[in-house]
Structure formats: structure tokens, C-alpha cells
Coordinates of C-alpha atoms and ligand atoms in Angstrom, one line a residue:
M1 CA 0.0 -0.1 0.0
D2 CA 1.4 3.5 -1.0
R3 CA 2.2 5.9 1.6
I4 CA 2.6 9.8 1.6
L5 CA 5.4 11.5 3.3
V6 CA 5.0 15.3 4.0
N7 CA 7.4 17.5 5.4
G8 CA 5.9 20.7 6.6
G9 CA 6.9 24.4 6.7
V10 CA 6.6 25.3 2.8
R11 CA 4.5 28.4 1.8
L12 CA 2.6 27.0 -1.5
K13 CA 2.9 29.1 -4.4
G14 CA 1.9 29.2 -8.0
E15 CA -1.4 27.7 -9.9
V16 CA -2.9 24.4 -10.2
K17 CA -5.7 23.3 -12.6
I18 CA -8.8 21.8 -10.8
S19 CA -9.8 18.3 -12.2
G20 CA -13.3 17.3 -13.2
A21 CA -15.6 16.8 -10.4
K22 CA -15.8 13.0 -9.0
N23 CA -19.2 13.4 -7.7
A24 CA -20.3 14.4 -11.1
A25 CA -18.3 11.9 -13.0
L26 CA -19.7 9.1 -11.2
P27 CA -23.5 9.8 -11.9
I28 CA -22.8 10.6 -15.4
M29 CA -21.1 7.5 -16.0
A30 CA -24.1 5.6 -14.6
A31 CA -26.2 7.7 -16.9
S32 CA -24.5 6.8 -20.0
I33 CA -26.4 3.5 -19.8
L34 CA -29.6 5.6 -20.8
C35 CA -27.9 6.6 -24.1
D36 CA -28.4 4.7 -27.4
G37 CA -24.8 6.1 -28.7
P38 CA -21.4 6.5 -27.4
V39 CA -20.7 9.0 -24.7
G40 CA -17.4 10.7 -24.4
S41 CA -16.5 12.6 -21.0
A42 CA -13.7 14.2 -19.6
T43 CA -13.2 12.6 -16.3
F44 CA -10.3 11.1 -14.2
L45 CA -12.2 8.0 -13.0
A46 CA -12.4 6.0 -16.1
G47 CA -10.6 3.1 -14.7
R48 CA -13.2 2.6 -12.1
H49 CA -15.9 2.1 -14.6
R50 CA -14.1 -0.4 -16.8
G51 CA -15.5 -3.9 -16.8
H52 CA -18.8 -2.8 -15.0
G53 CA -20.7 -4.7 -17.4
T54 CA -21.8 -1.8 -19.4
A55 CA -20.0 -1.9 -22.9
S56 CA -16.6 -1.5 -23.3
V57 CA -15.0 1.6 -21.5
Q58 CA -11.9 2.7 -23.4
P59 CA -10.3 5.8 -22.0
G60 CA -9.9 8.1 -25.0
G61 CA -6.9 10.3 -24.9
R62 CA -4.1 9.3 -22.8
G63 CA -6.3 7.1 -20.5
A64 CA -7.9 7.3 -17.0
G65 CA -6.1 9.0 -14.3
T66 CA -4.2 11.5 -16.4
R67 CA -4.5 15.1 -16.1
R68 CA -6.7 15.4 -19.2
G69 CA -8.4 12.0 -18.5
R70 CA -10.9 11.4 -21.2
M71 CA -13.4 8.6 -21.4
T72 CA -15.8 7.1 -24.2
I73 CA -18.6 4.8 -22.9
S74 CA -20.3 2.5 -25.6
P75 CA -23.5 1.5 -23.6
Q76 CA -25.3 0.1 -26.6
T77 CA -23.3 -3.2 -26.1
L78 CA -24.4 -3.5 -22.5
R79 CA -24.4 -7.0 -21.6
W80 CA -26.4 -7.5 -18.7
Q81 CA -28.4 -5.3 -16.1
E82 CA -26.8 -6.3 -12.9
A83 CA -24.2 -4.7 -10.6
P84 CA -22.8 -7.6 -8.4
Y85 CA -21.9 -7.1 -4.9
D86 CA -18.1 -7.3 -5.6
L87 CA -18.3 -4.3 -7.5
V88 CA -20.8 -2.2 -5.4
R89 CA -19.1 -2.8 -2.2
K90 CA -15.9 -1.4 -3.8
M91 CA -17.5 1.6 -5.1
R92 CA -20.8 2.6 -3.4
A93 CA -21.8 4.9 -6.3
S94 CA -22.1 1.9 -8.5
F95 CA -25.6 1.8 -6.9
F96 CA -26.4 4.9 -9.2
V97 CA -26.9 2.4 -12.1
L98 CA -30.1 1.2 -10.5
G99 CA -32.4 4.3 -11.9
P100 CA -30.7 4.2 -15.3
L101 CA -31.0 0.4 -15.7
V102 CA -34.5 0.3 -14.5
G103 CA -35.5 3.2 -16.7
K104 CA -33.9 1.9 -19.9
Y105 CA -34.4 -1.7 -19.5
G106 CA -37.4 -1.9 -17.1
H107 CA -35.6 -4.3 -14.8
A108 CA -32.2 -4.4 -12.8
R109 CA -30.6 -6.4 -10.1
V110 CA -28.3 -4.3 -7.9
S111 CA -26.5 -5.1 -4.8
M112 CA -27.2 -2.9 -1.7
P113 CA -24.3 -0.7 -1.2
G114 CA -24.0 -1.4 2.5
G115 CA -22.4 1.2 4.9
C116 CA -18.8 2.8 5.0
A117 CA -16.6 4.3 7.6
I118 CA -18.6 7.7 7.7
G119 CA -21.9 6.2 8.0
T120 CA -24.7 3.4 7.6
R121 CA -25.6 5.0 4.2
P122 CA -28.9 3.7 3.9
V123 CA -31.0 3.7 0.5
D124 CA -34.3 3.7 1.9
I125 CA -35.0 7.4 0.0
H126 CA -33.7 5.9 -3.2
L127 CA -36.1 3.1 -3.1
K128 CA -39.2 4.9 -2.0
A129 CA -38.8 7.3 -4.8
L130 CA -38.4 4.6 -7.4
S131 CA -41.4 2.8 -6.2
E132 CA -43.4 6.1 -6.6
L133 CA -42.4 5.9 -10.1
G134 CA -44.1 2.6 -10.7
V135 CA -41.0 0.4 -10.2
E136 CA -41.9 -2.9 -8.0
L137 CA -38.8 -3.5 -5.6
R138 CA -38.0 -6.5 -3.8
V139 CA -34.8 -6.5 -1.5
E140 CA -33.4 -10.1 -0.9
H141 CA -30.1 -11.9 -0.2
G142 CA -28.5 -8.3 -0.3
Y143 CA -29.8 -7.4 -3.7
V144 CA -32.3 -5.0 -5.0
E145 CA -34.6 -6.7 -7.6
A146 CA -36.2 -4.0 -9.5
E147 CA -39.2 -4.5 -12.2
T148 CA -41.5 -1.9 -13.9
L149 CA -45.0 -3.0 -13.5
T150 CA -45.8 -1.9 -17.1
G151 CA -42.4 -2.3 -18.7
R152 CA -41.6 1.4 -18.3
V153 CA -41.2 3.8 -15.6
L154 CA -44.3 5.9 -15.1
G155 CA -44.0 9.7 -14.6
N156 CA -45.3 10.7 -11.2
R157 CA -44.9 13.6 -8.5
V158 CA -42.3 12.4 -6.0
V159 CA -41.3 14.2 -2.5
L160 CA -38.1 13.1 -1.0
E161 CA -38.1 13.1 2.5
F162 CA -34.5 14.3 2.7
P163 CA -32.5 16.1 -0.2
S164 CA -30.2 13.0 -0.7
V165 CA -27.9 13.7 -3.4
G166 CA -27.8 9.8 -4.6
A167 CA -31.7 9.5 -4.2
T168 CA -32.1 12.6 -6.3
E169 CA -29.6 11.2 -9.1
N170 CA -31.4 7.8 -9.0
A171 CA -34.8 9.0 -9.3
L172 CA -33.8 11.6 -12.0
M173 CA -32.1 9.1 -14.1
A174 CA -35.2 6.7 -13.8
A175 CA -37.5 9.3 -14.8
V176 CA -35.8 10.5 -18.0
L177 CA -37.2 7.7 -20.2
A178 CA -40.4 7.3 -18.4
K179 CA -44.0 7.5 -19.8
G180 CA -45.4 10.9 -18.7
T181 CA -43.8 13.7 -16.8
S182 CA -42.3 13.4 -13.3
E183 CA -41.9 16.4 -10.6
L184 CA -39.3 15.5 -8.0
C185 CA -39.6 17.7 -4.9
N186 CA -37.3 18.5 -2.1
V187 CA -34.5 17.1 -4.2
A188 CA -30.7 18.0 -3.5
R189 CA -29.4 21.1 -5.3
E190 CA -25.7 20.3 -5.5
P191 CA -23.9 21.7 -8.6
E192 CA -23.2 17.9 -9.6
I193 CA -26.9 17.2 -9.8
A194 CA -27.4 20.2 -12.3
D195 CA -24.2 18.7 -14.2
L196 CA -26.0 15.4 -14.4
A197 CA -29.2 16.9 -15.7
D198 CA -27.3 19.3 -18.2
F199 CA -25.5 16.1 -19.4
L200 CA -28.8 14.3 -20.0
N201 CA -30.4 17.3 -21.6
S202 CA -27.3 17.3 -24.2
C203 CA -28.5 13.8 -25.0
G204 CA -32.1 14.8 -25.7
A205 CA -33.7 14.6 -22.2
K206 CA -36.2 17.4 -21.2
I207 CA -35.4 18.2 -17.5
H208 CA -36.0 21.6 -16.0
G209 CA -35.4 23.1 -12.3
Q210 CA -31.6 22.7 -12.1
G211 CA -30.1 24.4 -9.0
T212 CA -33.8 24.3 -7.2
D213 CA -35.4 22.0 -5.1
T214 CA -37.8 20.8 -7.8
L215 CA -37.0 19.1 -10.9
V216 CA -39.5 18.5 -13.6
I217 CA -38.7 15.9 -16.2
E218 CA -40.6 15.0 -19.4
G219 CA -40.3 11.6 -20.1
V220 CA -38.9 11.0 -23.8
D221 CA -38.5 7.8 -26.0
R222 CA -34.8 7.6 -26.3
L223 CA -31.4 9.4 -25.8
S224 CA -28.6 9.9 -28.2
G225 CA -24.9 9.6 -27.2
G226 CA -22.9 13.0 -26.9
T227 CA -19.6 14.4 -25.6
Y228 CA -19.6 16.3 -22.3
S229 CA -17.2 18.1 -20.2
I230 CA -17.8 17.6 -16.6
I231 CA -17.7 20.7 -14.1
P232 CA -14.6 21.4 -12.0
D233 CA -14.4 19.6 -8.4
R234 CA -15.5 22.1 -6.0
I235 CA -14.2 19.8 -3.3
E236 CA -10.9 19.4 -4.8
A237 CA -10.6 23.2 -5.4
G238 CA -11.8 23.7 -1.5
T239 CA -9.2 21.2 -0.4
L240 CA -6.3 23.1 -2.2
A241 CA -7.8 26.3 -1.0
I242 CA -7.1 25.2 2.5
A243 CA -3.6 24.1 1.5
A244 CA -2.9 27.6 0.5
A245 CA -4.5 29.1 3.5
L246 CA -2.8 26.8 6.0
T247 CA 0.8 27.5 4.6
R248 CA 0.5 31.2 4.2
G249 CA 0.6 30.5 0.6
N250 CA -0.5 32.4 -2.5
V251 CA -2.2 30.0 -5.0
R252 CA -4.3 30.4 -8.1
L253 CA -6.8 27.5 -8.5
V254 CA -7.5 27.5 -12.2
G255 CA -11.0 26.3 -13.4
A256 CA -12.5 26.8 -9.8
V257 CA -16.0 28.1 -9.9
A258 CA -16.7 30.7 -7.0
D259 CA -20.4 30.1 -7.1
H260 CA -20.1 26.6 -6.5
M261 CA -18.1 27.2 -3.2
R262 CA -19.8 30.3 -1.7
A263 CA -20.3 28.7 1.8
L264 CA -16.5 27.6 2.0
I265 CA -15.5 30.8 0.8
D266 CA -17.3 32.9 3.3
R267 CA -15.9 30.7 6.0
L268 CA -12.3 31.0 4.7
R269 CA -12.8 34.8 4.7
E270 CA -14.1 34.7 8.2
A271 CA -10.8 32.8 9.1
G272 CA -8.7 35.7 7.6
V273 CA -7.9 34.3 4.3
A274 CA -7.8 36.5 1.2
V275 CA -10.0 34.9 -1.7
M276 CA -10.3 36.8 -4.8
E277 CA -12.6 35.6 -7.4
E278 CA -11.4 35.8 -11.1
P279 CA -13.3 34.9 -14.4
D280 CA -11.6 31.4 -14.4
A281 CA -10.0 30.9 -11.2
L282 CA -9.9 31.4 -7.5
H283 CA -6.9 33.3 -6.2
V284 CA -6.2 32.3 -2.2
I285 CA -3.7 34.2 0.0
G286 CA -3.2 32.7 3.5
P287 CA -2.9 35.2 6.3
D288 CA 0.1 35.3 8.9
E289 CA -2.5 34.3 11.4
L290 CA -5.6 32.3 11.0
V291 CA -8.6 33.3 13.3
A292 CA -11.2 30.7 14.8
I293 CA -14.8 30.5 13.6
D294 CA -17.3 30.5 16.3
E295 CA -19.3 27.9 14.5
V296 CA -19.5 25.9 11.4
T297 CA -22.7 23.7 10.7
T298 CA -22.5 21.3 7.6
R299 CA -25.8 21.4 5.5
P300 CA -27.1 20.1 2.3
Y301 CA -26.1 22.5 -0.7
P302 CA -25.8 25.5 -0.7
G303 CA -24.8 25.0 3.0
F304 CA -21.3 24.1 4.3
P305 CA -20.5 20.9 2.6
T306 CA -19.8 17.8 4.8
D307 CA -17.1 16.9 2.4
M308 CA -15.0 19.9 3.3
Q309 CA -15.7 19.5 7.1
A310 CA -12.4 17.5 7.8
Q311 CA -10.2 19.7 5.9
L312 CA -11.7 22.9 7.4
M313 CA -10.9 21.2 10.9
A314 CA -7.5 20.8 9.8
L315 CA -7.2 24.6 9.2
L316 CA -9.0 25.7 12.4
S317 CA -6.8 23.4 14.6
I318 CA -4.1 26.1 14.0
A319 CA -6.4 29.2 14.2
K320 CA -6.2 31.8 17.0
G321 CA -9.2 30.8 19.3
T322 CA -11.9 28.2 19.7
S323 CA -14.2 26.9 16.9
V324 CA -17.1 24.6 17.1
I325 CA -17.9 22.2 14.0
K326 CA -21.4 20.5 13.9
E327 CA -21.6 17.5 11.4
T328 CA -25.4 16.9 10.6
I329 CA -25.1 14.8 7.4
F330 CA -23.2 11.7 8.4
E331 CA -23.2 10.2 11.8
N332 CA -19.6 9.0 11.8
R333 CA -17.6 11.8 10.2
F334 CA -15.1 12.6 12.8
M335 CA -12.5 10.1 12.5
H336 CA -9.8 12.4 11.5
T337 CA -9.8 14.2 14.9
S338 CA -8.1 11.4 16.6
E339 CA -5.2 11.5 14.1
L340 CA -5.2 15.3 14.4
C341 CA -4.6 15.2 18.0
R342 CA -1.9 12.8 17.6
M343 CA -0.2 15.6 15.5
G344 CA -0.9 17.8 18.7
A345 CA -4.4 19.3 17.7
D346 CA -6.6 20.3 20.6
I347 CA -9.9 18.9 19.5
S348 CA -12.8 17.3 21.8
V349 CA -15.8 15.4 20.2
D350 CA -19.2 15.1 21.8
G351 CA -21.5 13.4 19.5
A352 CA -22.2 15.4 16.4
C353 CA -20.2 18.3 17.9
A354 CA -16.4 18.9 17.8
V355 CA -14.8 21.8 19.7
V356 CA -11.5 22.8 17.9
R357 CA -9.1 25.1 20.4
G358 CA -6.4 26.3 18.2
V359 CA -2.6 25.5 19.0
P360 CA 0.4 27.4 17.9
K361 CA 1.8 24.4 15.9
L362 CA 1.1 20.7 14.9
S363 CA 4.0 18.1 14.8
G364 CA 4.5 15.7 12.3
S365 CA 3.7 12.0 13.1
P366 CA 2.8 8.8 11.3
V367 CA -1.2 8.8 10.9
M368 CA -3.5 6.4 9.3
A369 CA -6.2 7.6 6.7
S370 CA -9.8 6.3 7.6
D371 CA -11.9 7.6 4.7
L372 CA -11.4 10.0 1.7
R373 CA -11.8 13.5 3.2
A374 CA -10.3 12.5 6.4
S375 CA -7.0 11.4 4.5
A376 CA -7.1 15.0 2.8
A377 CA -7.3 16.5 6.1
L378 CA -4.3 14.6 7.3
V379 CA -2.2 15.7 4.3
L380 CA -3.2 19.3 4.8
A381 CA -2.3 19.1 8.5
G382 CA 1.2 17.7 7.3
L383 CA 1.8 20.8 5.1
V384 CA 1.9 22.9 8.3
A385 CA 3.3 20.3 10.9
E386 CA 6.7 20.6 12.2
G387 CA 8.9 17.5 10.9
E388 CA 7.6 14.6 8.7
T389 CA 4.0 13.2 8.7
E390 CA 3.6 9.6 7.1
I391 CA 0.3 9.0 6.1
L392 CA -0.8 5.4 5.5
R393 CA -3.6 3.8 3.6
V394 CA -3.5 6.5 0.9
Y395 CA -5.8 4.4 -1.3
H396 CA -8.5 6.5 0.4
L397 CA -7.2 9.6 -0.7
D398 CA -6.9 8.3 -4.4
R399 CA -10.6 7.4 -4.5
G400 CA -11.4 11.0 -4.9
Y401 CA -8.5 13.1 -5.8
E402 CA -6.5 13.0 -9.1
R403 CA -2.9 12.7 -7.7
L404 CA -3.4 15.2 -4.8
D405 CA 0.4 14.7 -3.6
A406 CA 1.7 15.7 -7.0
K407 CA -0.5 18.7 -7.3
L408 CA 0.7 20.0 -4.0
A409 CA 4.3 19.0 -4.9
G410 CA 3.9 21.2 -8.1
L411 CA 3.0 24.1 -5.7
G412 CA 6.4 23.7 -4.0
A413 CA 5.2 21.5 -1.0
R414 CA 7.7 18.8 0.2
V415 CA 5.4 15.8 -0.5
R416 CA 6.4 12.3 -1.7
R417 CA 4.5 9.2 -2.6
V418 CA 6.3 5.9 -1.5
S419 CA 5.2 3.1 -3.4
G420 CA 4.1 0.1 -1.3
K421 CA 5.2 -2.5 -3.7
A422 CA 8.9 -3.1 -2.4
N423 CA 8.3 -5.0 0.6
G424 CA 8.5 -2.3 3.4
H425 CA 11.8 -0.5 2.7
M426 CA 11.8 2.9 1.0
A427 CA 10.8 2.1 -2.7
A428 CA 10.9 4.1 -5.9
V429 CA 9.9 7.5 -4.5
V430 CA 7.7 8.9 -6.9
P431 CA 7.9 12.9 -6.9
Ligands
EPZ501 C1 -23.0 11.9 -2.0 O1 -23.3 10.9 -1.3 C2 -21.5 12.1 -2.1 N1 -21.1 11.0 -3.0 C3 -20.7 12.3 -1.1 O2 -19.6 12.4 -1.3 C4 -21.5 13.4 -0.4 O3 -20.9 13.7 1.2 C5 -23.0 13.3 0.1 O4 -23.7 13.0 -1.2 C6 -23.6 14.5 0.8 O5 -23.3 15.5 -0.1 C7 -21.4 11.2 -4.2 O6 -21.9 11.9 -4.9 C8 -20.7 9.9 -5.0 P1 -27.0 11.6 0.5 P2 -24.8 10.2 -0.9 O7 -27.8 10.4 0.0 O8 -25.7 10.4 -2.2 C9 -28.9 9.9 4.5 C10 -17.1 12.3 -0.9 O9 -16.5 12.4 0.2 N2 -29.6 9.1 3.5 O10 -26.8 13.0 0.3 O11 -24.6 8.7 -0.4 C11 -27.4 9.4 4.6 O12 -27.3 8.4 5.4 C12 -18.5 11.6 -0.6 O13 -16.9 12.8 -2.0 C13 -30.9 8.2 4.0 O14 -31.0 8.1 5.1 O15 -25.2 11.1 0.3 C14 -26.7 10.7 5.0 O16 -26.9 10.7 6.3 C15 -18.7 11.0 0.8 N3 -31.4 7.7 3.2 C16 -27.8 11.7 4.3 O17 -28.8 11.2 3.9 C17 -31.1 7.3 1.9 O18 -31.8 6.7 1.0 C18 -27.0 12.3 3.1 O19 -26.8 11.4 2.1 C19 -30.2 8.2 1.3 C20 -29.3 9.1 2.3

């Protein structure tokens, strides 16, 4: 298993290009199932989709995982309408194929995704929405068996009990080829959902209401293929913005969309960070002294994103004063606090609330990543800690960032990835 070594104390400088949004790429890949023609999209997660049973997925360009990762999906040769446990357990977002499979073929067999480190991650809201769209669902032996009663999803008015991102996306994709019109209410408003809707509309769907809490979908008979560029990743941009802020750096985030990051930008400014909005970039300058934020509560978009909670905690751990962070989206998303405390942070957790008392400095330590955003927070803390921080289990980080270590090194950070292949000793050090 790869490790990342970080030696703190460098002020980051320069500019870095923001990659395509992971949380837009995943549903858009699933949505390609609905199309009758090839779909080309710029993403860096192509490799994750390969062999999913949808048609061959050949990375166009220079293949998955490259800076300009491009991917072509040819759904017309889809071989089966099943997402097996072995795949879904490795990537929860594979559950997003349920809506498009049942919308396109009238039936699907998809493994229940199960929980993960940050929470139980139930899918009851997904299933309730699909059943209200005329889909008969049985859950047995760990699988969802889905069958449309009339061979086709039926348009209907559906009200989600909570604006779940995944449930919104599954219901939206199921409704696109439905008979009749659907109105999905109390839906999630994340930019990635608008991107999914815009992608589907570019293939011939008729979706209105992007960015609001109600989506209206007029069912159509078929979708063509197409080429689509995915929005920049607001969470990667936010993570790099905090890297600049923490290290008193001066960094331009090329491609970052300020309008997708309002809640974070407001908080960074409150902490004393200078954030300048440019037409195609965000320019971030870290202050000599960061200031604590009285209270930050994670909320559905456009509220403060739960996916930035761990990274903000790393920043507040060295801010002057005491901050309170409340996590309202996931029930177990404070696992980074114990590792940050091992680096010298002063954080106490009581249920969904973390009290962060700023300390003058952190000290480099060996730490263990537990989930995607927790691992990002540990890398960020290492950038400002005295000495060397070794982050283990970086596969968590690679699930959501396109070589974050290389991007940080490109800004001057002393960050090195050590391949885990050479039985334990310092193997080839990848810059
Ligand atoms: C998406 O997960 C994102 N993942 C998550 O990003 C993100 O944290 C989350 O939305 C919230 O913004 C992708 O887009 C691939 P939810 P999702 O359904 O769809 C409860 C990252 O770090 N809930 O909005 O699974 C659920 O338990 C990842 O990039 C139900 O109770 O999130 C949670 O408490 C992590 N029943 C809350 O709603 C359901 O049927 C929000 O979940 C569905 C959800």
C-alpha cells in the first residue's frame, strides 16, 4: 500500500488546474447507460467504470488517471443489467446504476451498497422514490430486484423526505425515459446534480429546474450519445484552497467556480484568508495568522459541505481561538480528529459536535487515513506540521483526488508518495 510523506513548513505558491468533479463523473458515467450512442466525457475516474458490465469503456486520450483524462462509454453493447456485490462494495456509487438500468430496460438487479466508515448510508429514500415511479422493488439476499409493472417507469410527483444527493440522481435517471412527466420535490441542489441534468439534456432529455429543490422531467423515448465536459471539482478546489490558507501561501486555483463554493469561501474569509474571485480561477492568499470561526454546521447544498468538514477542521486546528464544528449529514465523520490530535491538535468531540481549540503548531507524526476526506485533512495538516508526517492507507485519498500529492508538490510542497510494492523499505519515490 502506498504511503505519503509530507515535510511541513513550505508556503505554497503558483497555480494548479482543478480536475473534473468526482461526484459529477460517477452519476454521469451511470447515466450513459440510458444513451443509445457512445458517450465521451472528460473525467479522471474512467478506470473505475471499466468492466462494470456496461459496454467496453476505453479511455480516450491518454487514458484514465491522467491530467486530461477522457473516457468513451459505448452503452449500446451493455451485456447485463446487474451490478454485483463485489463491484458495489468497492464503489458505493455503483448503486447509481439502479435508476438508469430500470429506466432503460425496465428491470435491474443491483447489490445493496452497505455502509462505510462515515456512516450506515441507507438507501431507503432511493427505493421509495423509485417505487413511486411505478417500479416494483424486492430486497432479498442483499440485492435490490427492480421491475417496472408496465415495462416502463411511470411519470409521477415524488417528494423526497430528505434532499439525498444519490436518491435525487437515481430518481432523476429513472424518470428521463419514463412514460409521462415527473416532478421530483425536495431534491438535493448540489452543482453535480445540475451537471448530471445538463449532461442528460445534451443527449435529448427534457429536464427543468436545475439548482432548485424541484426537478421537472418530461419523459422521452430515447437518448442519443454525446460528448460532455464535467464541471470542476469544488471539493478538490476547496481542499487546495485550504492548503494555500494553512501554509500562508499564494495560489491560483485554475478552473475553480466560486459560485459552487460560496459557503466555503465565506468561512475562509471569516478565518482571515484572502479569496479573490477571477473569471476562470480562485486566487487564495493565506494570512500570517488564521482566526477561529465560532460555529460551522454542515448542511445540504448550498450550506457548508460535509465533504469539506475534515479539511476545515485541519485549518481551524491552528487558528487563534476556539471553533465549533457540527456535522449534521453523516453520523460518523469525525474519525480524522483522533489522528489530528496525535499531531498535537486540541479537539474534543461530543456526538455530532467537535470543539477545536487552536494550537500554535502541529508536529509531524505517522497517521492513518480512515476515509477519503479524512485522509485529505491529514495531508493538509502535514503541510503545516513541524517535521515529517507519514500518511498510511492513501488508497482512501486516491478514490477522490487525481494525484493530490503531485498537485501539492507542483506548488512547492515537500510531499512524496512511496510505493508500497517494495516490501516495506523505501521504494521508488514518486515525486
Ligand atoms: C453524496 O453521497 C456524495 N457522494 C458524498 O460525497 C457526499 O458527502 C454526500 O452526497 C452529501 O453531500 C457522491 O456523490 C458519489 P446523501 P450520498 O444520499 O448520495 C442519508 C465524498 O467524500 N440517507 O446525500 O450517499 C445518509 O445516510 C462523498 O466525495 C438516508 O438516510 O449522500 C446521509 O446521512 C462522501 N437514506 C444523508 O442522507 C437514503 O436513502 C446524506 O446522504 C439516502 C441517504
